[in-house]
mmCIF file with all atom_site columns, C-alpha atoms in Angstrom:
data_model
loop_
_atom_site.group_PDB
_atom_site.id
_atom_site.type_symbol
_atom_site.label_atom_id
_atom_site.label_alt_id
_atom_site.label_comp_id
_atom_site.label_asym_id
_atom_site.label_entity_id
_atom_site.label_seq_id
_atom_site.pdbx_PDB_ins_code
_atom_site.Cartn_x
_atom_site.Cartn_y
_atom_site.Cartn_z
_atom_site.occupancy
_atom_site.B_iso_or_equiv
_atom_site.pdbx_formal_charge
_atom_site.auth_seq_id
_atom_site.auth_comp_id
_atom_site.auth_asym_id
_atom_site.auth_atom_id
_atom_site.pdbx_PDB_model_num
ATOM 1   C CA . UNK A 1 1   ? 13.190  5.489   3.634   1.00 0.00 ? 1   UNK A CA 1
ATOM 2   C CA . UNK A 1 2   ? 10.155  4.750   1.535   1.00 0.00 ? 2   UNK A CA 1
ATOM 3   C CA . UNK A 1 3   ? 9.512   6.558   -1.708  1.00 0.00 ? 3   UNK A CA 1
ATOM 4   C CA . UNK A 1 4   ? 6.079   6.184   -3.241  1.00 0.00 ? 4   UNK A CA 1
ATOM 5   C CA . UNK A 1 5   ? 5.339   7.221   -6.787  1.00 0.00 ? 5   UNK A CA 1
ATOM 6   C CA . UNK A 1 6   ? 2.785   6.784   -9.513  1.00 0.00 ? 6   UNK A CA 1
ATOM 7   C CA . UNK A 1 7   ? -0.078  8.858   -8.181  1.00 0.00 ? 7   UNK A CA 1
ATOM 8   C CA . UNK A 1 8   ? -1.993  11.316  -10.294 1.00 0.00 ? 8   UNK A CA 1
ATOM 9   C CA . UNK A 1 9   ? -5.314  12.121  -11.891 1.00 0.00 ? 9   UNK A CA 1
ATOM 10  C CA . UNK A 1 10  ? -7.212  9.241   -13.458 1.00 0.00 ? 10  UNK A CA 1
ATOM 11  C CA . UNK A 1 11  ? -10.720 8.951   -14.820 1.00 0.00 ? 11  UNK A CA 1
ATOM 12  C CA . UNK A 1 12  ? -13.258 6.609   -13.264 1.00 0.00 ? 12  UNK A CA 1
ATOM 13  C CA . UNK A 1 13  ? -12.818 3.145   -14.667 1.00 0.00 ? 13  UNK A CA 1
ATOM 14  C CA . UNK A 1 14  ? -9.191  3.793   -15.479 1.00 0.00 ? 14  UNK A CA 1
ATOM 15  C CA . UNK A 1 15  ? -6.000  2.254   -14.128 1.00 0.00 ? 15  UNK A CA 1
ATOM 16  C CA . UNK A 1 16  ? -2.998  3.425   -12.190 1.00 0.00 ? 16  UNK A CA 1
ATOM 17  C CA . UNK A 1 17  ? 0.088   1.701   -10.859 1.00 0.00 ? 17  UNK A CA 1
ATOM 18  C CA . UNK A 1 18  ? 1.725   2.827   -7.663  1.00 0.00 ? 18  UNK A CA 1
ATOM 19  C CA . UNK A 1 19  ? 5.289   1.923   -6.742  1.00 0.00 ? 19  UNK A CA 1
ATOM 20  C CA . UNK A 1 20  ? 7.134   2.149   -3.467  1.00 0.00 ? 20  UNK A CA 1
ATOM 21  C CA . UNK A 1 21  ? 10.845  1.535   -3.041  1.00 0.00 ? 21  UNK A CA 1
ATOM 22  C CA . UNK A 1 22  ? 12.268  0.922   0.409   1.00 0.00 ? 22  UNK A CA 1
ATOM 23  C CA . UNK A 1 23  ? 15.864  1.852   1.039   1.00 0.00 ? 23  UNK A CA 1
ATOM 24  C CA . UNK A 1 24  ? 18.150  2.216   4.020   1.00 0.00 ? 24  UNK A CA 1
ATOM 25  C CA . UNK A 1 25  ? 16.217  -0.219  6.182   1.00 0.00 ? 25  UNK A CA 1
ATOM 26  C CA . UNK A 1 26  ? 18.227  -1.657  9.059   1.00 0.00 ? 26  UNK A CA 1
ATOM 27  C CA . UNK A 1 27  ? 16.749  -5.087  8.431   1.00 0.00 ? 27  UNK A CA 1
ATOM 28  C CA . UNK A 1 28  ? 14.614  -6.908  5.914   1.00 0.00 ? 28  UNK A CA 1
ATOM 29  C CA . UNK A 1 29  ? 10.937  -6.188  6.113   1.00 0.00 ? 29  UNK A CA 1
ATOM 30  C CA . UNK A 1 30  ? 8.434   -8.845  7.123   1.00 0.00 ? 30  UNK A CA 1
ATOM 31  C CA . UNK A 1 31  ? 5.463   -7.179  5.535   1.00 0.00 ? 31  UNK A CA 1
ATOM 32  C CA . UNK A 1 32  ? 4.869   -4.259  3.213   1.00 0.00 ? 32  UNK A CA 1
ATOM 33  C CA . UNK A 1 33  ? 1.669   -2.606  2.222   1.00 0.00 ? 33  UNK A CA 1
ATOM 34  C CA . UNK A 1 34  ? -0.439  0.295   1.097   1.00 0.00 ? 34  UNK A CA 1
ATOM 35  C CA . UNK A 1 35  ? -2.700  2.493   3.154   1.00 0.00 ? 35  UNK A CA 1
ATOM 36  C CA . UNK A 1 36  ? -4.793  5.468   2.197   1.00 0.00 ? 36  UNK A CA 1
ATOM 37  C CA . UNK A 1 37  ? -6.424  8.449   3.774   1.00 0.00 ? 37  UNK A CA 1
ATOM 38  C CA . UNK A 1 38  ? -9.161  10.439  2.127   1.00 0.00 ? 38  UNK A CA 1
ATOM 39  C CA . UNK A 1 39  ? -10.040 13.970  3.231   1.00 0.00 ? 39  UNK A CA 1
ATOM 40  C CA . UNK A 1 40  ? -12.001 13.880  6.458   1.00 0.00 ? 40  UNK A CA 1
ATOM 41  C CA . UNK A 1 41  ? -11.618 10.145  6.850   1.00 0.00 ? 41  UNK A CA 1
ATOM 42  C CA . UNK A 1 42  ? -9.437  7.893   8.915   1.00 0.00 ? 42  UNK A CA 1
ATOM 43  C CA . UNK A 1 43  ? -6.528  6.007   7.446   1.00 0.00 ? 43  UNK A CA 1
ATOM 44  C CA . UNK A 1 44  ? -7.406  2.562   6.151   1.00 0.00 ? 44  UNK A CA 1
ATOM 45  C CA . UNK A 1 45  ? -5.416  -0.419  5.057   1.00 0.00 ? 45  UNK A CA 1
ATOM 46  C CA . UNK A 1 46  ? -5.729  -1.039  1.335   1.00 0.00 ? 46  UNK A CA 1
ATOM 47  C CA . UNK A 1 47  ? -3.501  -4.021  0.727   1.00 0.00 ? 47  UNK A CA 1
ATOM 48  C CA . UNK A 1 48  ? -0.594  -5.741  2.428   1.00 0.00 ? 48  UNK A CA 1
ATOM 49  C CA . UNK A 1 49  ? 1.666   -8.649  1.597   1.00 0.00 ? 49  UNK A CA 1
ATOM 50  C CA . UNK A 1 50  ? 4.175   -10.581 3.646   1.00 0.00 ? 50  UNK A CA 1
ATOM 51  C CA . UNK A 1 51  ? 7.745   -10.877 2.452   1.00 0.00 ? 51  UNK A CA 1
ATOM 52  C CA . UNK A 1 52  ? 7.218   -14.523 1.622   1.00 0.00 ? 52  UNK A CA 1
ATOM 53  C CA . UNK A 1 53  ? 3.992   -13.759 -0.190  1.00 0.00 ? 53  UNK A CA 1
ATOM 54  C CA . UNK A 1 54  ? 2.163   -16.276 1.947   1.00 0.00 ? 54  UNK A CA 1
ATOM 55  C CA . UNK A 1 55  ? -0.088  -13.687 3.505   1.00 0.00 ? 55  UNK A CA 1
ATOM 56  C CA . UNK A 1 56  ? -2.033  -11.095 1.575   1.00 0.00 ? 56  UNK A CA 1
ATOM 57  C CA . UNK A 1 57  ? -4.715  -8.677  2.560   1.00 0.00 ? 57  UNK A CA 1
ATOM 58  C CA . UNK A 1 58  ? -7.111  -6.591  0.520   1.00 0.00 ? 58  UNK A CA 1
ATOM 59  C CA . UNK A 1 59  ? -9.723  -4.247  1.876   1.00 0.00 ? 59  UNK A CA 1
ATOM 60  C CA . UNK A 1 60  ? -13.207 -5.311  0.825   1.00 0.00 ? 60  UNK A CA 1
ATOM 61  C CA . UNK A 1 61  ? -13.583 -2.071  -1.082  1.00 0.00 ? 61  UNK A CA 1
ATOM 62  C CA . UNK A 1 62  ? -10.711 -2.916  -3.453  1.00 0.00 ? 62  UNK A CA 1
ATOM 63  C CA . UNK A 1 63  ? -10.981 -6.684  -3.807  1.00 0.00 ? 63  UNK A CA 1
ATOM 64  C CA . UNK A 1 64  ? -11.063 -7.732  -7.423  1.00 0.00 ? 64  UNK A CA 1
ATOM 65  C CA . UNK A 1 65  ? -9.827  -4.323  -8.580  1.00 0.00 ? 65  UNK A CA 1
ATOM 66  C CA . UNK A 1 66  ? -6.443  -3.815  -6.939  1.00 0.00 ? 66  UNK A CA 1
ATOM 67  C CA . UNK A 1 67  ? -3.466  -6.164  -6.981  1.00 0.00 ? 67  UNK A CA 1
ATOM 68  C CA . UNK A 1 68  ? -0.417  -5.943  -4.757  1.00 0.00 ? 68  UNK A CA 1
ATOM 69  C CA . UNK A 1 69  ? 2.926   -7.369  -5.795  1.00 0.00 ? 69  UNK A CA 1
ATOM 70  C CA . UNK A 1 70  ? 6.467   -7.069  -4.548  1.00 0.00 ? 70  UNK A CA 1
ATOM 71  C CA . UNK A 1 71  ? 10.002  -7.500  -5.759  1.00 0.00 ? 71  UNK A CA 1
ATOM 72  C CA . UNK A 1 72  ? 12.128  -8.460  -2.770  1.00 0.00 ? 72  UNK A CA 1
ATOM 73  C CA . UNK A 1 73  ? 15.352  -8.057  -4.730  1.00 0.00 ? 73  UNK A CA 1
ATOM 74  C CA . UNK A 1 74  ? 14.483  -4.395  -5.156  1.00 0.00 ? 74  UNK A CA 1
ATOM 75  C CA . UNK A 1 75  ? 12.627  -3.940  -1.850  1.00 0.00 ? 75  UNK A CA 1
ATOM 76  C CA . UNK A 1 76  ? 9.796   -2.568  -3.921  1.00 0.00 ? 76  UNK A CA 1
ATOM 77  C CA . UNK A 1 77  ? 6.052   -3.010  -3.674  1.00 0.00 ? 77  UNK A CA 1
ATOM 78  C CA . UNK A 1 78  ? 3.524   -2.201  -6.363  1.00 0.00 ? 78  UNK A CA 1
ATOM 79  C CA . UNK A 1 79  ? -0.197  -1.565  -6.309  1.00 0.00 ? 79  UNK A CA 1
ATOM 80  C CA . UNK A 1 80  ? -1.994  -2.069  -9.588  1.00 0.00 ? 80  UNK A CA 1
ATOM 81  C CA . UNK A 1 81  ? -5.256  -0.177  -9.407  1.00 0.00 ? 81  UNK A CA 1
ATOM 82  C CA . UNK A 1 82  ? -7.871  -1.081  -11.996 1.00 0.00 ? 82  UNK A CA 1
ATOM 83  C CA . UNK A 1 83  ? -11.470 0.038   -12.436 1.00 0.00 ? 83  UNK A CA 1
ATOM 84  C CA . UNK A 1 84  ? -10.832 2.934   -10.098 1.00 0.00 ? 84  UNK A CA 1
ATOM 85  C CA . UNK A 1 85  ? -13.731 4.789   -8.563  1.00 0.00 ? 85  UNK A CA 1
ATOM 86  C CA . UNK A 1 86  ? -14.088 8.341   -7.234  1.00 0.00 ? 86  UNK A CA 1
ATOM 87  C CA . UNK A 1 87  ? -14.119 6.896   -3.715  1.00 0.00 ? 87  UNK A CA 1
ATOM 88  C CA . UNK A 1 88  ? -10.557 5.668   -4.311  1.00 0.00 ? 88  UNK A CA 1
ATOM 89  C CA . UNK A 1 89  ? -9.411  9.276   -4.201  1.00 0.00 ? 89  UNK A CA 1
ATOM 90  C CA . UNK A 1 90  ? -6.944  9.612   -1.342  1.00 0.00 ? 90  UNK A CA 1
ATOM 91  C CA . UNK A 1 91  ? -3.328  9.992   -0.396  1.00 0.00 ? 91  UNK A CA 1
ATOM 92  C CA . UNK A 1 92  ? -1.757  6.568   -0.637  1.00 0.00 ? 92  UNK A CA 1
ATOM 93  C CA . UNK A 1 93  ? 1.035   5.652   1.731   1.00 0.00 ? 93  UNK A CA 1
ATOM 94  C CA . UNK A 1 94  ? 3.329   2.679   1.692   1.00 0.00 ? 94  UNK A CA 1
ATOM 95  C CA . UNK A 1 95  ? 4.702   1.219   4.874   1.00 0.00 ? 95  UNK A CA 1
ATOM 96  C CA . UNK A 1 96  ? 6.831   -1.678  6.057   1.00 0.00 ? 96  UNK A CA 1
ATOM 97  C CA . UNK A 1 97  ? 7.017   -3.837  9.138   1.00 0.00 ? 97  UNK A CA 1
ATOM 98  C CA . UNK A 1 98  ? 10.531  -4.796  10.190  1.00 0.00 ? 98  UNK A CA 1
ATOM 99  C CA . UNK A 1 99  ? 9.574   -6.128  13.619  1.00 0.00 ? 99  UNK A CA 1
ATOM 100 C CA . UNK A 1 100 ? 7.446   -9.105  12.572  1.00 0.00 ? 100 UNK A CA 1
ATOM 101 C CA . UNK A 1 101 ? 4.259   -7.674  13.983  1.00 0.00 ? 101 UNK A CA 1
ATOM 102 C CA . UNK A 1 102 ? 1.127   -9.801  14.180  1.00 0.00 ? 102 UNK A CA 1
ATOM 103 C CA . UNK A 1 103 ? -0.810  -9.723  10.929  1.00 0.00 ? 103 UNK A CA 1
ATOM 104 C CA . UNK A 1 104 ? -3.810  -7.929  12.391  1.00 0.00 ? 104 UNK A CA 1
ATOM 105 C CA . UNK A 1 105 ? -1.616  -5.028  13.403  1.00 0.00 ? 105 UNK A CA 1
ATOM 106 C CA . UNK A 1 106 ? 0.069   -5.045  10.003  1.00 0.00 ? 106 UNK A CA 1
ATOM 107 C CA . UNK A 1 107 ? -3.186  -4.567  8.107   1.00 0.00 ? 107 UNK A CA 1
ATOM 108 C CA . UNK A 1 108 ? -4.358  -1.916  10.541  1.00 0.00 ? 108 UNK A CA 1
ATOM 109 C CA . UNK A 1 109 ? -1.135  -0.016  10.075  1.00 0.00 ? 109 UNK A CA 1
ATOM 110 C CA . UNK A 1 110 ? -0.238  0.055   13.753  1.00 0.00 ? 110 UNK A CA 1
ATOM 111 C CA . UNK A 1 111 ? 2.317   -2.687  13.255  1.00 0.00 ? 111 UNK A CA 1
ATOM 112 C CA . UNK A 1 112 ? 4.154   -0.799  10.537  1.00 0.00 ? 112 UNK A CA 1
ATOM 113 C CA . UNK A 1 113 ? 7.253   1.021   11.678  1.00 0.00 ? 113 UNK A CA 1
ATOM 114 C CA . UNK A 1 114 ? 8.390   2.838   8.531   1.00 0.00 ? 114 UNK A CA 1
ATOM 115 C CA . UNK A 1 115 ? 6.138   5.045   6.429   1.00 0.00 ? 115 UNK A CA 1
ATOM 116 C CA . UNK A 1 116 ? 6.554   6.870   3.152   1.00 0.00 ? 116 UNK A CA 1
ATOM 117 C CA . UNK A 1 117 ? 5.319   10.383  2.505   1.00 0.00 ? 117 UNK A CA 1
ATOM 118 C CA . UNK A 1 118 ? 2.425   9.378   0.325   1.00 0.00 ? 118 UNK A CA 1
ATOM 119 C CA . UNK A 1 119 ? 1.295   9.959   -3.223  1.00 0.00 ? 119 UNK A CA 1
ATOM 120 C CA . UNK A 1 120 ? -2.006  11.564  -4.174  1.00 0.00 ? 120 UNK A CA 1
ATOM 121 C CA . UNK A 1 121 ? -4.481  9.642   -6.299  1.00 0.00 ? 121 UNK A CA 1
ATOM 122 C CA . UNK A 1 122 ? -7.423  11.588  -7.669  1.00 0.00 ? 122 UNK A CA 1
ATOM 123 C CA . UNK A 1 123 ? -10.197 9.789   -9.515  1.00 0.00 ? 123 UNK A CA 1
ATOM 124 C CA . UNK A 1 124 ? -12.321 12.251  -11.384 1.00 0.00 ? 124 UNK A CA 1
ATOM 125 C CA . UNK A 1 125 ? -13.764 12.893  -14.793 1.00 0.00 ? 125 UNK A CA 1
#
């Protein structure tokens, strides 16, 4: 199971830190990441990181503002969101890949096999 937390209301230009703890997995994950879906829009990959940390992905829209990190000992991934914008408003989901999917499918989300329920982030003044 994946439990995301940390969402809420934040003003433009502010910061927020999302956390996601993975528990009960049948095997170690190979990649973990964050995805988001805004109202009326398709889901998009925000940021992903491999278990080793050797591979990282950031969507162009969040590069330089968001930072992903993970604590393998806790099976937890974090998303530090800085300089948030109204267009960052969305439900944020965390997901893991336990099947060693190809990286392109990881960042698209199709390679992820476990998903959390999501946490709402609203950026508004």
